[in-house]
CSV table of C-alpha atoms in Angstrom, one decimal:
chain,number,residue,atom,x,y,z
A,1,MET,CA,146.8,86.5,56.4
A,2,GLN,CA,145.5,87.3,60.5
A,3,ILE,CA,147.2,85.0,63.5
A,4,GLY,CA,144.9,86.2,66.2
A,5,SER,CA,145.8,90.5,66.3
A,6,LEU,CA,148.6,90.1,64.3
A,7,ARG,CA,148.1,91.1,60.8
A,8,VAL,CA,150.5,89.5,58.4
A,9,THR,CA,150.2,91.0,54.7
A,10,PHE,CA,153.3,89.1,53.1
A,11,PRO,CA,152.8,85.8,54.2
A,12,PHE,CA,155.9,83.9,52.7
A,13,VAL,CA,157.6,83.9,56.2
A,14,MET,CA,160.9,83.1,58.2
A,15,ALA,CA,161.9,79.1,59.6
A,16,PRO,CA,163.4,79.4,63.8
A,17,MET,CA,166.7,77.4,62.4
A,18,ALA,CA,169.3,76.9,65.6
A,19,GLY,CA,172.3,79.0,64.7
A,20,TYR,CA,171.1,80.8,62.4
A,21,THR,CA,168.3,83.3,63.2
A,22,ASP,CA,169.0,84.9,64.7
A,23,LEU,CA,169.0,89.1,65.5
A,24,PRO,CA,171.8,90.2,62.9
A,25,PHE,CA,170.0,87.4,59.8
A,26,ARG,CA,167.0,88.1,61.4
A,27,LEU,CA,167.7,92.4,59.9
A,28,LEU,CA,169.1,91.4,56.9
A,29,VAL,CA,166.0,88.7,55.3
A,30,ARG,CA,163.5,91.3,56.8
A,31,ARG,CA,165.3,94.4,54.6
A,32,LEU,CA,165.3,91.3,51.8
A,33,GLY,CA,161.4,91.9,51.7
A,34,CYS,CA,160.4,89.0,54.7
A,35,GLU,CA,158.2,90.6,56.9
A,36,LEU,CA,157.3,87.5,59.9
A,37,ALA,CA,160.8,86.3,60.6
A,38,TRP,CA,161.5,83.5,63.7
A,39,THR,CA,163.4,83.4,67.0
A,40,GLU,CA,165.9,80.7,66.7
A,41,MET,CA,164.9,77.5,69.0
A,42,ILE,CA,164.8,78.3,72.9
A,43,SER,CA,164.7,76.3,75.7
A,44,ALA,CA,162.3,77.2,78.2
A,45,GLU,CA,164.1,75.8,80.6
A,46,GLY,CA,167.0,78.4,79.7
A,47,LEU,CA,164.5,80.7,80.3
A,48,ALA,CA,163.0,79.6,83.0
A,49,ARG,CA,166.1,79.5,85.6
A,50,ARG,CA,167.4,82.9,83.4
A,51,MET,CA,170.9,81.3,81.8
A,52,PRO,CA,171.8,84.5,80.5
A,53,SER,CA,173.1,82.8,76.9
A,54,THR,CA,169.3,81.9,76.5
A,55,ARG,CA,168.7,85.3,77.6
A,56,GLU,CA,170.3,86.6,75.1
A,57,LEU,CA,168.6,85.1,72.1
A,58,LEU,CA,165.4,87.1,73.2
A,59,LYS,CA,166.9,89.9,71.7
A,60,THR,CA,165.5,92.9,68.9
A,61,HIS,CA,165.6,95.5,67.7
A,62,PRO,CA,162.8,97.7,66.3
A,63,GLU,CA,163.5,96.9,63.1
A,64,ASP,CA,163.0,93.4,63.8
A,65,ARG,CA,159.4,93.8,64.2
A,66,PRO,CA,157.2,91.5,63.9
A,67,LEU,CA,158.9,89.0,65.8
A,68,VAL,CA,157.8,85.7,66.6
A,69,VAL,CA,159.6,83.2,69.5
A,70,GLN,CA,159.7,80.2,69.2
A,71,LEU,CA,160.4,78.1,72.5
A,72,PHE,CA,161.0,74.0,73.3
A,73,GLY,CA,160.0,72.4,76.1
A,74,ALA,CA,158.3,69.6,77.7
A,75,ASN,CA,158.1,70.4,81.5
A,76,PRO,CA,154.1,73.1,81.6
A,77,GLU,CA,155.0,74.9,84.0
A,78,SER,CA,158.5,75.9,82.4
A,79,LEU,CA,158.0,76.8,79.0
A,80,ALA,CA,154.1,78.8,80.2
A,81,ARG,CA,157.3,80.8,82.5
A,82,ALA,CA,159.3,81.3,79.8
A,83,ALA,CA,156.7,82.6,77.6
A,84,VAL,CA,155.6,85.5,80.4
A,85,GLN,CA,159.8,86.3,79.7
A,86,ALA,CA,159.3,86.9,76.0
A,87,GLU,CA,156.1,88.5,76.0
A,88,GLU,CA,158.1,90.8,78.7
A,89,ALA,CA,160.9,90.9,76.1
A,90,GLY,CA,159.2,92.2,73.4
A,91,ALA,CA,157.7,88.9,71.6
A,92,ASP,CA,154.9,90.4,69.0
A,93,ALA,CA,153.9,86.0,69.2
A,94,LEU,CA,154.9,82.8,70.7
A,95,ASP,CA,155.5,79.6,68.8
A,96,ILE,CA,155.8,76.1,70.7
A,97,ASN,CA,158.5,73.6,68.8
A,98,MET,CA,156.6,69.9,68.9
A,99,GLY,CA,158.8,69.0,65.6
A,100,CYS,CA,162.2,69.5,66.0
A,101,PRO,CA,163.8,65.7,65.3
A,102,VAL,CA,166.5,66.5,67.4
A,103,LYS,CA,168.9,63.7,68.9
A,104,LYS,CA,169.1,66.2,72.1
A,105,VAL,CA,165.3,67.5,72.0
A,106,VAL,CA,164.2,64.3,71.7
A,107,GLN,CA,165.8,62.9,74.5
A,108,THR,CA,164.3,65.6,76.9
A,109,GLY,CA,160.2,65.3,75.5
A,110,ALA,CA,160.6,68.0,73.6
A,111,GLY,CA,160.6,69.2,69.9
A,112,ALA,CA,159.0,65.9,68.5
A,113,ALA,CA,158.7,63.9,70.6
A,114,LEU,CA,155.2,65.8,71.8
A,115,LEU,CA,154.3,63.6,69.0
A,116,LYS,CA,154.3,60.2,70.3
A,117,ASP,CA,152.8,61.9,74.1
A,118,LEU,CA,149.5,64.4,73.0
A,119,LYS,CA,148.4,64.0,76.6
A,120,ARG,CA,151.8,65.7,77.9
A,121,ALA,CA,151.5,68.6,73.7
A,122,GLU,CA,147.9,69.7,75.4
A,123,ALA,CA,149.2,70.5,79.3
A,124,VAL,CA,151.8,72.5,77.6
A,125,ILE,CA,149.8,74.7,74.8
A,126,ARG,CA,147.3,75.3,78.1
A,127,ALA,CA,149.8,76.2,80.4
A,128,VAL,CA,151.5,78.3,77.6
A,129,ARG,CA,147.8,79.8,76.3
A,130,LYS,CA,147.0,80.6,79.9
A,131,ALA,CA,150.0,83.0,80.7
A,132,VAL,CA,150.4,84.9,78.1
A,133,SER,CA,147.7,86.3,75.9
A,134,LEU,CA,149.9,86.8,73.3
A,135,PRO,CA,148.9,85.4,69.3
A,136,LEU,CA,150.2,81.7,69.7
A,137,THR,CA,151.2,79.3,67.0
A,138,ILE,CA,152.9,75.4,66.6
A,139,LYS,CA,155.6,73.8,64.7
A,140,ILE,CA,154.6,70.1,64.7
A,141,ARG,CA,155.2,67.0,61.3
A,142,LEU,CA,152.7,64.6,60.5
A,143,GLY,CA,153.8,62.1,63.3
A,144,TRP,CA,156.8,60.3,65.1
A,145,LYS,CA,157.3,58.3,62.0
A,146,GLU,CA,155.2,56.4,58.5
A,147,GLY,CA,152.1,54.9,60.0
A,148,GLU,CA,151.6,56.9,63.1
A,149,ALA,CA,149.9,59.6,61.6
A,150,VAL,CA,148.9,62.2,64.6
A,151,TYR,CA,148.8,66.3,62.9
A,152,ARG,CA,145.5,65.8,62.5
A,153,THR,CA,144.5,65.4,66.2
A,154,LEU,CA,147.1,67.4,67.3
A,155,ALA,CA,146.1,70.3,65.4
A,156,LEU,CA,142.6,70.3,65.4
A,157,MET,CA,142.9,69.4,69.8
A,158,ALA,CA,145.7,73.1,69.7
A,159,GLU,CA,142.7,74.7,67.6
A,160,GLY,CA,140.8,73.8,70.3
A,161,GLN,CA,143.2,75.0,73.1
A,162,GLY,CA,143.2,78.5,71.6
A,163,VAL,CA,146.5,77.8,69.6
A,164,GLU,CA,146.1,80.9,66.8
A,165,ALA,CA,148.0,79.2,63.9
A,166,LEU,CA,149.2,76.3,63.2
A,167,ILE,CA,152.6,75.1,60.8
A,168,LEU,CA,153.0,72.0,59.4
A,169,HIS,CA,156.3,70.4,57.9
A,170,PRO,CA,154.7,67.7,56.6
A,171,ARG,CA,157.4,64.9,57.2
A,172,TYR,CA,158.0,62.3,59.7
A,173,ALA,CA,160.5,63.1,62.8
A,174,LEU,CA,162.2,60.7,62.1
A,175,GLN,CA,162.6,61.0,58.0
A,176,GLY,CA,165.1,64.5,58.9
A,177,PHE,CA,165.0,66.0,55.7
A,178,ARG,CA,164.5,62.5,53.6
A,179,GLY,CA,162.6,62.0,51.3
A,180,SER,CA,159.9,65.2,49.5
A,181,ALA,CA,157.1,66.8,52.3
A,182,ASP,CA,153.5,65.4,51.5
A,183,TRP,CA,151.8,69.2,50.7
A,184,SER,CA,149.2,67.3,49.9
A,185,ALA,CA,149.0,67.1,54.0
A,186,VAL,CA,148.8,70.8,54.8
A,187,ALA,CA,145.8,71.1,52.4
A,188,GLU,CA,144.1,69.0,54.0
A,189,LEU,CA,144.4,70.8,57.1
A,190,LYS,CA,143.5,74.3,55.7
A,191,GLY,CA,140.9,72.2,54.8
A,192,SER,CA,140.4,70.9,58.9
A,193,LEU,CA,141.1,74.0,60.7
A,194,LYS,CA,139.7,77.5,60.9
A,195,ILE,CA,143.4,79.0,61.7
A,196,PRO,CA,145.7,80.1,59.3
A,197,VAL,CA,147.7,77.3,58.4
A,198,ILE,CA,150.8,78.1,57.2
A,199,GLY,CA,153.1,75.0,54.9
A,200,SER,CA,156.9,74.5,55.1
A,201,GLY,CA,159.7,72.9,53.5
A,202,ASP,CA,161.3,72.1,50.6
A,203,ILE,CA,160.3,75.8,49.0
A,204,VAL,CA,163.7,76.1,46.5
A,205,THR,CA,162.7,78.2,44.4
A,206,PRO,CA,160.5,82.1,44.0
A,207,GLU,CA,158.1,80.4,41.7
A,208,GLN,CA,157.5,77.0,43.7
A,209,ALA,CA,156.7,79.9,47.1
A,210,LEU,CA,153.9,80.8,45.3
A,211,LYS,CA,152.4,77.5,43.4
A,212,ARG,CA,152.7,76.2,47.0
A,213,LYS,CA,150.2,78.4,48.2
A,214,GLU,CA,148.0,78.3,45.5
A,215,GLU,CA,148.0,74.6,45.4
A,216,THR,CA,146.7,74.0,48.9
A,217,GLY,CA,144.9,77.2,49.9
A,218,CYS,CA,147.3,77.0,52.5
A,219,ASP,CA,147.5,80.9,54.6
A,220,GLY,CA,151.1,81.0,54.5
A,221,VAL,CA,154.5,79.4,53.3
A,222,MET,CA,157.1,79.3,55.6
A,223,ILE,CA,160.8,79.4,54.3
A,224,GLY,CA,163.8,77.7,56.1
A,225,ARG,CA,167.3,76.4,54.3
A,226,GLN,CA,166.5,78.0,50.6
A,227,ALA,CA,166.8,81.3,53.1
A,228,LEU,CA,169.9,81.2,53.8
A,229,ARG,CA,170.9,80.1,50.6
A,230,THR,CA,168.9,82.7,48.9
A,231,PRO,CA,168.3,85.4,52.0
A,232,TRP,CA,167.0,87.1,48.8
A,233,ILE,CA,164.0,85.4,47.5
A,234,PHE,CA,161.5,87.5,50.1
A,235,THR,CA,162.7,89.8,47.8
A,236,GLN,CA,162.3,88.1,44.7
A,237,ILE,CA,158.0,86.5,45.2
A,238,ARG,CA,157.0,89.7,45.9
A,239,GLU,CA,158.9,91.1,42.7
A,240,MET,CA,157.2,87.5,41.6
A,241,GLU,CA,154.3,88.1,42.0
A,242,GLU,CA,153.6,91.9,41.1
A,243,ARG,CA,155.0,91.4,37.3
A,244,GLY,CA,155.2,87.7,36.8
A,245,THR,CA,159.3,87.3,36.9
A,246,TYR,CA,162.3,88.9,39.2
A,247,SER,CA,165.2,89.5,39.6
A,248,ILE,CA,168.7,87.6,40.4
A,249,PRO,CA,171.1,89.7,42.5
A,250,HIS,CA,175.1,91.1,40.8
A,251,ILE,CA,178.0,90.0,43.3
A,252,GLN,CA,178.3,93.4,43.9
A,253,GLY,CA,174.9,93.2,45.2
A,254,ARG,CA,175.8,89.9,47.7
A,255,ARG,CA,178.6,92.0,48.8
A,256,GLU,CA,176.2,94.6,50.1
A,257,TRP,CA,174.0,92.0,51.6
A,258,LEU,CA,176.7,90.7,53.3
A,259,PHE,CA,179.3,93.8,54.6
A,260,SER,CA,175.4,95.3,56.1
A,261,HIS,CA,175.3,91.4,57.7
A,262,TRP,CA,178.8,91.6,59.1
A,263,GLN,CA,178.2,95.4,60.3
A,264,TRP,CA,175.0,94.2,63.0
A,265,VAL,CA,177.3,90.5,63.2
A,266,ASP,CA,179.9,93.2,65.1
A,267,GLY,CA,178.0,94.7,67.1
A,268,HIS,CA,175.8,91.5,68.6
A,269,TYR,CA,179.0,89.1,69.3
A,270,THR,CA,182.4,89.5,70.2
A,271,GLY,CA,185.3,87.7,70.4
A,272,GLN,CA,185.7,84.2,68.8
A,273,ALA,CA,182.2,84.5,68.6
A,274,GLN,CA,182.1,86.5,66.3
A,275,VAL,CA,184.2,84.9,63.9
A,276,GLN,CA,181.8,81.8,63.7
A,277,ALA,CA,178.6,84.1,62.6
A,278,LEU,CA,181.1,85.0,60.1
A,279,ARG,CA,182.5,82.7,58.8
A,280,ARG,CA,178.3,80.4,59.6
A,281,PHE,CA,177.2,83.2,57.0
A,282,LEU,CA,180.4,83.4,54.1
A,283,PHE,CA,180.5,79.9,53.5
A,284,ILE,CA,177.1,79.6,53.0
A,285,LEU,CA,176.2,83.1,50.9
A,286,THR,CA,179.6,82.6,48.8
A,287,ARG,CA,178.5,78.8,47.8
A,288,GLY,CA,178.4,78.3,44.0
A,289,LEU,CA,180.1,81.7,43.4
A,290,PRO,CA,183.1,81.4,41.2
A,291,GLY,CA,186.1,80.7,43.5
A,292,SER,CA,184.2,80.4,46.3
A,293,GLY,CA,185.6,76.8,47.6
A,294,ALA,CA,189.1,78.3,48.2
A,295,PHE,CA,187.7,81.2,49.3
A,296,ARG,CA,186.1,78.7,52.4
A,297,GLN,CA,189.2,76.8,52.8
A,298,ARG,CA,190.8,80.1,54.1
A,299,THR,CA,188.0,81.6,55.7
A,300,ALA,CA,187.8,78.1,58.7
A,301,MET,CA,192.1,79.3,58.8
A,302,ALA,CA,191.5,82.8,60.1
A,303,LYS,CA,191.1,83.4,63.7
A,304,THR,CA,190.4,87.6,63.7
A,305,PRO,CA,187.5,89.6,63.0
A,306,ASP,CA,190.2,91.5,60.7
A,307,THR,CA,191.3,88.8,58.6
A,308,LEU,CA,188.2,87.6,57.8
A,309,LYS,CA,187.1,91.0,56.6
A,310,GLU,CA,190.7,91.0,54.7
A,311,LEU,CA,189.8,88.0,52.6
A,312,PHE,CA,186.3,89.0,52.4
A,313,HIS,CA,187.3,92.4,50.2
A,314,GLU,CA,189.7,90.4,48.7
A,315,TYR,CA,187.4,87.4,47.1
A,316,PHE,CA,185.0,90.0,46.6
A,317,ASP,CA,187.0,92.5,44.3
A,318,SER,CA,188.3,89.3,42.6
A,319,LEU,CA,185.4,88.1,41.4
A,320,GLY,CA,183.8,92.2,40.8
A,321,ARG,CA,186.5,92.0,38.3
A,322,MET,CA,184.9,89.3,36.6
A,323,GLU,CA,181.9,91.1,36.3
């Protein structure tokens, strides 16, 4: 998959997810087979004002490549300034979020609100395209609500303005994650555009990821929520491509990956932010394991990283005795 000057050899990519796809998690999924990853959604206004907490989200690492920085905003000038900062911080590509349906984002005119204002969407794209030379993508939905599909018009406009790849989550903004993603719309866009099209939505297994790519002819598949639950899905897709089957990670394999992630979190966060980040991923990555409910209840009460670490080792020691 070729996105402008960026060549991607493994087109199954990690989605941007606020609060989750931070640097430690991106490093984890890269070790588990992911090649191309997106940052969390980053406020263009926050970057334009050089807010330290927002600039922290641009932090990267030599192993965190190639990296797409996703920006959200409604002001073309602010987005242009933010794009320059992202380029200076080492981004390999930029993405403009035009699909987030979260109320606090939409209320500012950003995210999925741009699906209701294509003139502003065009102004945003033009401003960012003029400001930087990095490969540029946009992430969109079908439209604001059913009966108001704008994805075809928006996609063609974006291509004409120099956008070099398009990611479509084929639901309407007001659907949130309800219903099913309509991948026929991904196939339709692939047939209409010259630039790469990446499909997103409802990918839960390696088989499904490969099937969606084959059925729609899309250039890439973006994986979001399932990669939080099973970050090794990228390794499994690679195995499926190579030999038609894939392995299921054993419990101690999960332990090793979690501990590796732990070390990155330890170096990236301090204080309560560290505790919250560790707890968040312990909750997700132990889901479905024996005794995980009781384990999560205990970790919810932990106040320090050391306490969490002790609980972590106790829990996985007990699982090891079950294997």
